[in-house]
XYZ file of C-alpha atoms in Angstrom:
534
model
C 99.300 102.975 49.079
C 102.180 103.715 51.364
C 100.022 103.365 54.412
C 98.959 99.958 53.171
C 102.420 98.893 52.554
C 103.575 99.987 55.986
C 100.648 97.930 57.476
C 101.802 94.909 55.581
C 105.379 95.166 56.719
C 104.092 95.914 60.228
C 101.857 92.856 60.311
C 104.581 90.774 59.064
C 107.129 92.019 61.525
C 104.601 91.483 64.231
C 103.903 87.837 63.179
C 107.464 87.017 62.874
C 108.360 88.537 66.200
C 105.309 86.823 68.030
C 106.626 83.294 66.745
C 110.214 83.859 67.464
C 111.765 82.763 70.801
C 111.585 86.176 72.271
C 107.706 86.561 71.580
C 107.049 82.998 72.909
C 109.030 83.957 76.009
C 106.913 87.092 76.667
C 103.853 85.217 75.593
C 102.807 87.897 72.974
C 100.107 85.656 71.289
C 98.397 84.438 74.428
C 98.218 87.918 75.813
C 96.823 89.094 72.316
C 99.723 91.722 71.922
C 102.358 92.418 69.360
C 105.789 93.839 69.152
C 104.702 97.175 67.668
C 102.035 97.488 70.359
C 104.653 97.003 73.008
C 107.249 99.089 71.504
C 104.478 101.896 71.348
C 103.443 101.246 74.808
C 106.945 101.265 75.897
C 107.705 104.626 74.316
C 104.498 106.225 76.004
C 105.635 104.817 79.453
C 109.031 106.115 79.113
C 107.820 109.667 78.023
C 105.538 110.038 80.950
C 108.258 108.889 83.751
C 111.442 110.260 82.037
C 111.084 113.312 84.188
C 112.236 111.187 87.230
C 115.787 111.192 85.841
C 116.547 114.856 86.406
C 113.861 115.337 89.130
C 115.293 112.549 91.355
C 118.727 113.649 90.636
C 117.889 117.291 91.880
C 115.987 116.275 94.931
C 118.730 113.903 96.292
C 121.424 116.475 95.327
C 119.800 118.953 97.628
C 120.916 116.769 100.531
C 124.568 117.489 99.509
C 125.376 113.900 99.194
C 128.950 113.399 99.784
C 129.901 117.033 99.546
C 131.035 118.676 102.736
C 132.714 121.812 104.119
C 136.102 120.659 102.971
C 134.879 121.321 99.375
C 134.279 124.975 100.027
C 136.267 127.515 98.334
C 137.902 129.903 101.096
C 140.470 132.619 101.006
C 144.050 131.707 101.773
C 144.892 131.356 105.532
C 141.301 130.953 106.548
C 139.328 127.962 107.662
C 136.182 126.887 105.960
C 132.971 127.270 108.384
C 129.844 125.269 108.304
C 128.022 128.232 106.864
C 129.822 127.950 103.547
C 127.512 125.033 102.438
C 124.368 127.166 102.847
C 125.775 130.250 100.921
C 126.726 130.467 97.333
C 130.193 128.908 97.114
C 132.222 128.049 94.089
C 133.958 124.928 95.480
C 130.826 123.537 96.995
C 128.656 124.288 94.031
C 131.264 122.515 91.942
C 130.906 119.442 94.040
C 127.252 119.570 93.904
C 127.337 119.688 89.959
C 129.251 116.510 89.971
C 127.139 115.109 92.539
C 124.079 115.643 90.374
C 125.645 114.057 87.396
C 126.509 111.181 89.450
C 122.962 110.793 90.619
C 121.560 111.270 87.073
C 123.567 108.332 85.991
C 122.611 106.385 89.026
C 118.912 107.036 88.468
C 119.035 106.041 84.892
C 121.037 102.918 85.506
C 118.919 101.779 88.306
C 115.792 102.452 86.461
C 117.183 100.507 83.435
C 118.030 97.466 85.573
C 114.769 97.526 87.527
C 112.519 97.828 84.384
C 114.731 94.935 82.639
C 114.048 92.720 85.676
C 110.518 93.314 85.818
C 110.081 92.553 82.354
C 112.188 89.388 82.212
C 111.254 87.868 85.641
C 107.592 88.975 86.132
C 106.704 89.540 82.599
C 104.677 92.620 83.409
C 104.739 95.956 81.490
C 105.777 98.006 84.370
C 108.521 100.691 84.422
C 110.553 101.155 87.698
C 112.464 104.091 88.799
C 113.462 105.750 92.225
C 110.158 106.831 93.886
C 109.000 110.244 94.583
C 108.383 110.531 98.182
C 111.174 108.338 99.625
C 113.678 110.521 97.723
C 112.178 113.633 99.389
C 111.992 111.947 102.773
C 115.789 110.997 102.344
C 117.026 114.338 100.981
C 114.949 116.729 103.288
C 114.301 114.817 106.532
C 117.355 112.288 106.980
C 120.296 114.032 105.503
C 118.734 117.328 105.369
C 119.272 120.200 102.840
C 122.900 120.351 102.370
C 123.852 117.899 104.928
C 121.826 119.709 107.712
C 119.895 116.650 108.976
C 120.146 113.995 111.697
C 122.454 111.515 109.664
C 125.036 111.463 106.885
C 124.523 110.333 103.288
C 126.252 107.148 103.905
C 124.143 106.413 106.845
C 120.950 107.077 104.800
C 122.089 104.794 101.994
C 122.494 101.980 104.723
C 118.965 102.556 105.779
C 117.922 102.022 102.121
C 119.844 98.944 101.931
C 118.579 97.418 105.028
C 114.899 98.437 104.017
C 115.307 96.773 100.658
C 116.485 93.606 102.364
C 113.550 93.772 104.908
C 111.174 94.281 102.060
C 112.610 91.335 100.055
C 112.281 89.258 103.246
C 108.598 90.331 103.612
C 108.145 89.448 99.733
C 109.631 85.965 100.012
C 107.590 84.933 103.203
C 104.445 86.508 101.909
C 103.928 88.905 104.753
C 103.340 92.032 102.575
C 99.493 91.935 102.963
C 99.527 91.432 106.834
C 102.052 94.195 107.182
C 99.941 96.670 105.171
C 96.820 95.830 107.087
C 98.608 96.967 110.397
C 98.278 100.643 109.521
C 94.818 102.226 109.768
C 93.220 102.647 106.384
C 92.602 106.368 106.645
C 96.410 106.924 107.433
C 97.456 104.855 104.737
C 95.222 106.913 102.186
C 96.411 110.200 103.735
C 100.145 109.278 103.368
C 99.822 109.462 99.689
C 98.168 112.866 99.780
C 100.396 114.067 102.459
C 103.478 113.159 100.562
C 102.062 114.884 97.513
C 101.554 118.118 99.483
C 105.111 117.848 100.829
C 106.585 117.427 97.335
C 104.394 120.218 95.772
C 105.627 122.419 98.645
C 109.299 121.651 97.784
C 108.419 122.437 94.123
C 107.197 125.951 95.042
C 110.530 126.915 96.863
C 113.449 128.699 95.224
C 116.251 126.174 95.701
C 114.238 123.255 94.490
C 111.672 124.771 92.003
C 109.566 127.836 91.053
C 110.393 130.127 94.068
C 106.752 131.188 94.771
C 107.207 130.500 98.318
C 109.910 132.109 100.352
C 110.866 132.557 104.072
C 109.554 135.252 106.156
C 110.718 136.239 109.919
C 107.220 137.016 110.992
C 105.057 134.348 109.217
C 107.859 131.643 108.434
C 106.696 131.429 104.895
C 105.277 133.996 102.338
C 104.696 134.848 98.793
C 107.949 135.316 97.023
C 108.899 134.922 93.394
C 111.248 137.934 94.075
C 113.646 139.702 91.395
C 116.443 140.026 94.118
C 116.702 137.911 97.385
C 119.166 137.625 100.303
C 121.527 134.846 99.050
C 122.062 133.633 102.515
C 118.591 133.914 104.108
C 116.381 133.826 100.873
C 114.422 136.582 102.297
C 112.841 138.779 99.459
C 114.834 141.980 99.059
C 112.731 143.423 96.414
C 110.507 142.714 93.242
C 107.898 140.292 94.620
C 106.282 138.298 91.725
C 108.873 139.936 89.362
C 111.093 136.837 89.107
C 111.592 136.001 85.446
C 112.270 132.376 86.115
C 109.075 132.037 88.009
C 106.969 133.291 85.206
C 108.747 131.045 82.625
C 108.267 128.071 84.953
C 104.559 129.165 85.313
C 104.284 128.797 81.390
C 105.846 125.250 81.596
C 103.321 124.414 84.453
C 100.292 125.503 82.139
C 101.650 123.417 79.322
C 101.792 120.363 81.721
C 98.290 121.034 82.956
C 96.822 121.447 79.473
C 98.390 118.424 78.138
C 97.199 116.180 81.240
C 93.708 117.889 80.680
C 93.696 116.643 76.901
C 95.385 113.344 77.861
C 98.642 114.061 75.917
C 101.185 111.517 76.302
C 104.406 112.853 77.937
C 103.018 116.161 78.845
C 105.300 116.545 81.883
C 108.224 116.222 79.470
C 106.973 118.679 77.022
C 106.534 121.403 79.998
C 109.904 120.795 81.279
C 111.353 120.648 77.786
C 110.024 124.069 76.873
C 111.228 125.608 80.066
C 114.673 124.033 79.760
C 115.144 124.946 76.152
C 114.323 128.703 76.836
C 116.661 128.505 79.675
C 119.657 127.247 77.773
C 119.687 130.387 75.747
C 122.663 132.511 77.073
C 122.469 136.304 77.584
C 118.868 136.309 79.027
C 117.400 136.926 82.255
C 116.202 133.166 82.723
C 119.381 131.470 81.520
C 120.881 128.803 83.337
C 124.249 129.663 82.220
C 125.108 133.062 83.568
C 128.206 134.993 82.862
C 130.050 133.626 85.816
C 132.801 131.185 86.595
C 130.232 128.288 87.407
C 128.054 129.330 84.542
C 130.753 129.251 81.956
C 131.934 125.812 83.487
C 128.405 124.305 83.281
C 128.161 125.464 79.688
C 131.370 124.145 78.514
C 130.094 120.733 80.101
C 126.714 121.173 78.429
C 128.229 121.598 74.939
C 129.439 117.952 75.063
C 125.618 116.895 74.602
C 126.828 113.140 74.479
C 129.087 111.947 77.232
C 129.524 108.974 79.529
C 129.812 109.994 83.039
C 131.214 107.691 85.616
C 129.491 107.493 88.931
C 132.189 108.481 91.563
C 130.910 109.991 94.847
C 127.621 107.927 95.209
C 128.895 104.408 94.209
C 129.044 102.198 97.305
C 128.558 105.238 99.723
C 127.308 103.158 102.547
C 128.238 103.214 106.185
C 126.841 101.366 109.304
C 129.152 103.356 111.687
C 126.315 105.450 113.102
C 123.453 103.108 112.487
C 122.274 102.177 115.810
C 120.285 105.489 116.746
C 116.590 106.019 117.253
C 116.429 108.233 114.103
C 117.838 105.396 111.965
C 115.299 103.025 113.151
C 112.257 105.449 112.875
C 113.553 106.097 109.248
C 113.894 102.493 108.440
C 110.300 101.490 109.567
C 108.892 104.706 107.627
C 110.733 103.742 104.323
C 109.681 100.215 104.651
C 105.938 101.174 105.496
C 105.804 103.608 102.532
C 107.527 101.193 100.223
C 105.138 98.473 101.160
C 102.152 100.398 100.707
C 102.978 102.225 97.611
C 104.107 98.936 95.656
C 101.065 97.058 97.053
C 98.766 99.649 95.698
C 100.357 100.678 92.643
C 100.808 96.864 91.532
C 97.092 95.968 92.094
C 95.827 99.387 90.569
C 97.781 98.561 87.261
C 96.937 94.814 87.327
C 93.246 95.609 87.394
C 93.500 98.323 84.628
C 95.456 95.907 82.517
C 92.935 93.017 83.304
C 95.561 90.793 84.664
C 93.786 89.932 88.024
C 91.745 86.710 88.198
C 88.654 85.786 90.339
C 90.929 85.050 93.340
C 92.451 88.546 93.318
C 95.604 87.528 92.093
C 97.768 88.079 88.889
C 100.636 86.351 86.999
C 103.994 87.417 87.944
C 102.707 89.101 91.217
C 105.253 87.222 93.555
C 108.251 88.075 91.129
C 107.136 91.801 90.923
C 107.584 92.234 94.668
C 110.937 90.411 94.591
C 112.083 92.687 91.569
C 110.975 95.751 93.353
C 112.854 94.906 96.543
C 115.872 93.533 94.832
C 116.347 96.758 92.728
C 116.078 98.813 95.750
C 119.027 96.986 97.346
C 120.982 97.638 94.010
C 119.848 101.302 93.968
C 121.266 101.935 97.424
C 124.713 100.796 96.272
C 124.412 103.153 93.556
C 123.388 105.884 95.840
C 119.701 106.443 95.083
C 116.396 106.297 97.342
C 114.148 103.145 97.114
C 113.120 101.754 93.652
C 109.431 101.862 93.087
C 106.882 100.475 90.358
C 105.658 103.833 88.543
C 101.986 104.407 88.411
C 102.974 106.216 84.982
C 103.169 102.579 83.507
C 99.403 102.798 83.294
C 99.660 105.042 80.153
C 101.529 102.356 78.457
C 99.068 99.688 79.411
C 96.449 101.887 77.892
C 98.466 102.018 74.860
C 98.225 98.278 74.712
C 101.257 96.952 76.669
C 100.613 93.577 78.180
C 103.871 91.854 78.544
C 107.290 92.269 80.017
C 108.605 93.299 76.652
C 107.155 96.724 77.251
C 109.323 96.984 80.459
C 112.363 95.744 78.711
C 112.053 98.410 76.044
C 111.656 101.068 78.752
C 114.722 99.768 80.276
C 116.555 100.417 76.963
C 115.413 103.881 76.897
C 116.724 104.618 80.307
C 120.009 102.878 79.278
C 120.343 105.280 76.304
C 119.601 108.474 78.490
C 122.814 107.573 80.481
C 124.805 109.057 77.528
C 123.090 112.483 77.716
C 124.154 113.347 81.131
C 125.425 117.007 80.084
C 121.979 117.776 78.878
C 120.068 116.196 81.894
C 122.534 117.873 84.320
C 121.463 121.459 83.217
C 117.855 121.156 83.532
C 117.060 124.243 85.673
C 115.038 124.065 89.070
C 112.259 126.392 87.616
C 111.565 123.576 85.031
C 111.483 120.892 87.551
C 109.366 122.831 90.089
C 106.183 122.511 87.902
C 106.482 118.760 87.555
C 106.790 118.519 91.298
C 103.594 120.502 92.029
C 101.905 118.306 89.362
C 103.040 115.143 91.202
C 101.439 116.561 94.140
C 98.250 117.029 92.403
C 98.143 113.409 91.086
C 98.849 111.899 94.693
C 95.978 113.947 96.041
C 93.191 111.941 94.212
C 93.277 109.238 97.186
C 91.483 111.755 99.554
C 88.157 110.836 98.016
C 88.308 107.376 99.522
C 88.685 108.675 102.947
C 85.477 108.591 105.085
C 85.221 112.444 106.061
C 82.118 111.807 107.826
C 83.655 109.581 110.297
C 85.764 111.654 112.708
C 87.753 108.790 114.051
C 88.926 108.255 110.317
C 88.943 111.907 109.231
C 91.040 113.424 111.987
C 93.935 111.139 111.726
C 93.932 111.360 107.978
C 93.910 115.213 108.165
C 96.674 115.226 110.776
C 98.897 113.079 108.684
C 98.377 115.255 105.568
C 98.880 118.669 107.508
C 101.856 117.718 109.477
C 103.948 116.614 106.498
C 104.562 119.615 104.708
C 104.214 122.008 107.851
C 106.858 120.275 109.693
C 108.997 119.162 106.487
C 108.797 115.765 107.637
C 107.011 112.535 106.166
C 107.700 110.376 109.172
C 106.347 113.198 111.594
C 103.028 112.977 109.683
C 102.744 109.126 109.834
C 103.592 109.129 113.494
C 101.062 111.935 114.120
C 98.292 110.339 112.198
C 98.941 106.831 113.833
C 99.097 108.480 117.183
C 96.026 110.348 116.995
C 94.052 107.254 115.647
C 95.341 105.069 118.553
C 94.363 107.861 121.100
C 90.912 107.983 119.664
C 90.550 104.416 119.835
C 91.669 104.181 123.397
C 89.335 106.874 124.376
C 86.719 104.933 122.649
C 87.539 101.799 124.317
C 87.527 103.312 127.735
C 84.415 105.080 127.263
C 82.740 102.006 126.049
C 84.197 100.016 129.094
C 82.730 102.482 131.502
C 79.367 102.420 129.873
C 79.520 98.748 130.159
C 80.492 98.916 133.803
C 77.447 101.414 134.527
C 75.059 99.148 132.541
C 76.364 95.984 134.561
C 75.908 98.130 137.948
C 72.422 98.953 136.799
C 71.450 95.377 135.945
C 73.017 94.307 139.219
C 71.144 96.911 141.382
C 67.878 95.905 139.339
C 68.139 92.302 140.160
C 68.980 93.021 143.855
C 65.723 95.265 144.113
C 63.747 92.467 142.427
C 65.205 90.059 144.712
C 64.479 92.378 147.678
C 60.901 93.103 146.413
C 60.365 89.320 145.931
C 61.575 88.670 149.466
C 59.249 91.519 150.995
C 56.262 90.144 149.043
C 56.999 86.611 150.419
C 57.259 87.954 153.975
C 54.081 89.887 153.847
C 52.269 86.763 152.425
C 53.528 84.631 155.418
C 52.331 87.120 157.905
C 48.821 87.389 156.260
C 48.471 83.527 156.503
C 49.709 83.421 160.075
C 47.020 86.085 161.095
C 44.231 83.895 159.617
C 45.359 80.833 161.381
C-alpha cells in the first residue's frame, strides 16, 4: 500500500516537473526521462566522483602551493634552510594544512560551477571536476614535491590559464579534431595508460598513499610499508610490511575492488570512508590525529564538522614573471594535448553510451560542451586548481537514466554542499586516498587493448610512452619519448623505402640499357650478315 502511494506521488511529481518551465528547458519529455530519474542519476554520478574533492586537494598540496621556506618554524637566531620543507616541520605543515583546505574548497567550487555550466549550456548529464593526470603533472612535474620543480605554483597556474584560453580558441574554431589527429594513435592510447601507471605509482608511496613503495640507495625503489622510516630520506629503518596504516589502507583497497567487481555505485567512496572513519579514532596506531601539537590542532579543526573556509593562498595565484622559458612552453603543449584528447575521448564515449550520437557522428550540445570544459579550466586556474575535465564517472549516472543537463545541475548542487564540510575532507588520511589512486590507474589501463601490439611501429612508441612516465616521474617525458620513437621509426622506414626505390630504379635503368645494347648488337649482326650475302 505504502509503495503504491509513493509511486503515485512520484508519478505526479515527475509529470508536474516535466511540464514546468524547468522541465521544458531541460527537455525531459523529449528525452524520455523524469525528475526522479535525473536526481537518482546525479546522486550516482556524485558518489562515483566525489573522491576527487579530497584526492585532488591532496595531490596539489604535495606541490607545496604558496608555502615556502619562510613558513618553516626555526630556532631563535637561526635562519631557515631549504631542507626544512622536505623534513617534518611544524610551521611548514601548518601552512600545508591551510593550503589543503583552500584546495578542497577550490576543487568543490570549480566542480560545482563546471557541472552547473555543463547542465545549463550543453544540457548534458555530465559532471566536471579537476582532472586526474593533469593535477599529478602539475604537482610532481612542474612545481615538484614541496616546490622542488622547475617553476613556481603561480607560474604553473599561469600555464593552466593560457592552456584554458588556447583550448577555448580551439573549441571556438573547431580545430579540436584536427589537433587530436596530429598525435599518433598508439601514443594517444598509451598516454592514458601511462598516466594511470604514474598515478598508481604515486598512490603506492608513503607521502601520498599507502607507503608500499619506498626509496632505496641501491635499487632506487623497494618494498616498504615500514613501521619505522627515516623522516628525512624516507628509507626504511625497520619493520618492513609492518605498517598498520598500510594494512588498513589495503582493506580499503579490497572494499573498493569488490564493490567495483559487483558494480556497486560509489565503491571508491565506501572504501575511502571505511579507512577514514577508522583513522579518525584517536589513541590508535592508525589515527590521523596523533598526540602531537599538529595532531591536536587538526583534531580541534575537525571537531567543527561544518565550517565555511575562505580560499586565501590559491585564489588569484597567477604570475607571468618567469613565463618565457622552455619548461613553460613544453608544459603548455603537454597540458593542452592531454586536455584535448581526454575531453574528446570522454565526451564521445559517454555520448555513445547515452545514445546521443546521430548518424553523422555528432550529438546535441557537443559544441557547448567543449566551450564549457575550456571556460571552466580558465576559472579553475584563478581558483588555483589544475585543468577541469569531464569525468568518465558520469557514465554511472547515464546508466541510471540521466539524459539531460538536470543531472549535471544536481551534481553541481552536491559539490556546492560539500564546500561546507571542509573540516572533514581536510582530514582524510593519505592511506585512504592511496587505494583510490591505484584504482584510477587500473581503470585507465583498459585502453591498451586497442593498441596494435603486433605492429612494432605502433607497439614500441606506446610501450616507451607508458614506461617512461612512471619511471622518470614525468608525463611530458613519456609523451616526448613516445612521439620521438614514432618519428624516428617513421624516418628510418622512409629512408629504407627510398633506398629500395633507388635500387629498383637503378635495376630498371640498367635492365633497359642492357636491352638497348642487346637490340643494337642484334641489329648490327643482322646488317653484317646481309652485307656478306650481297
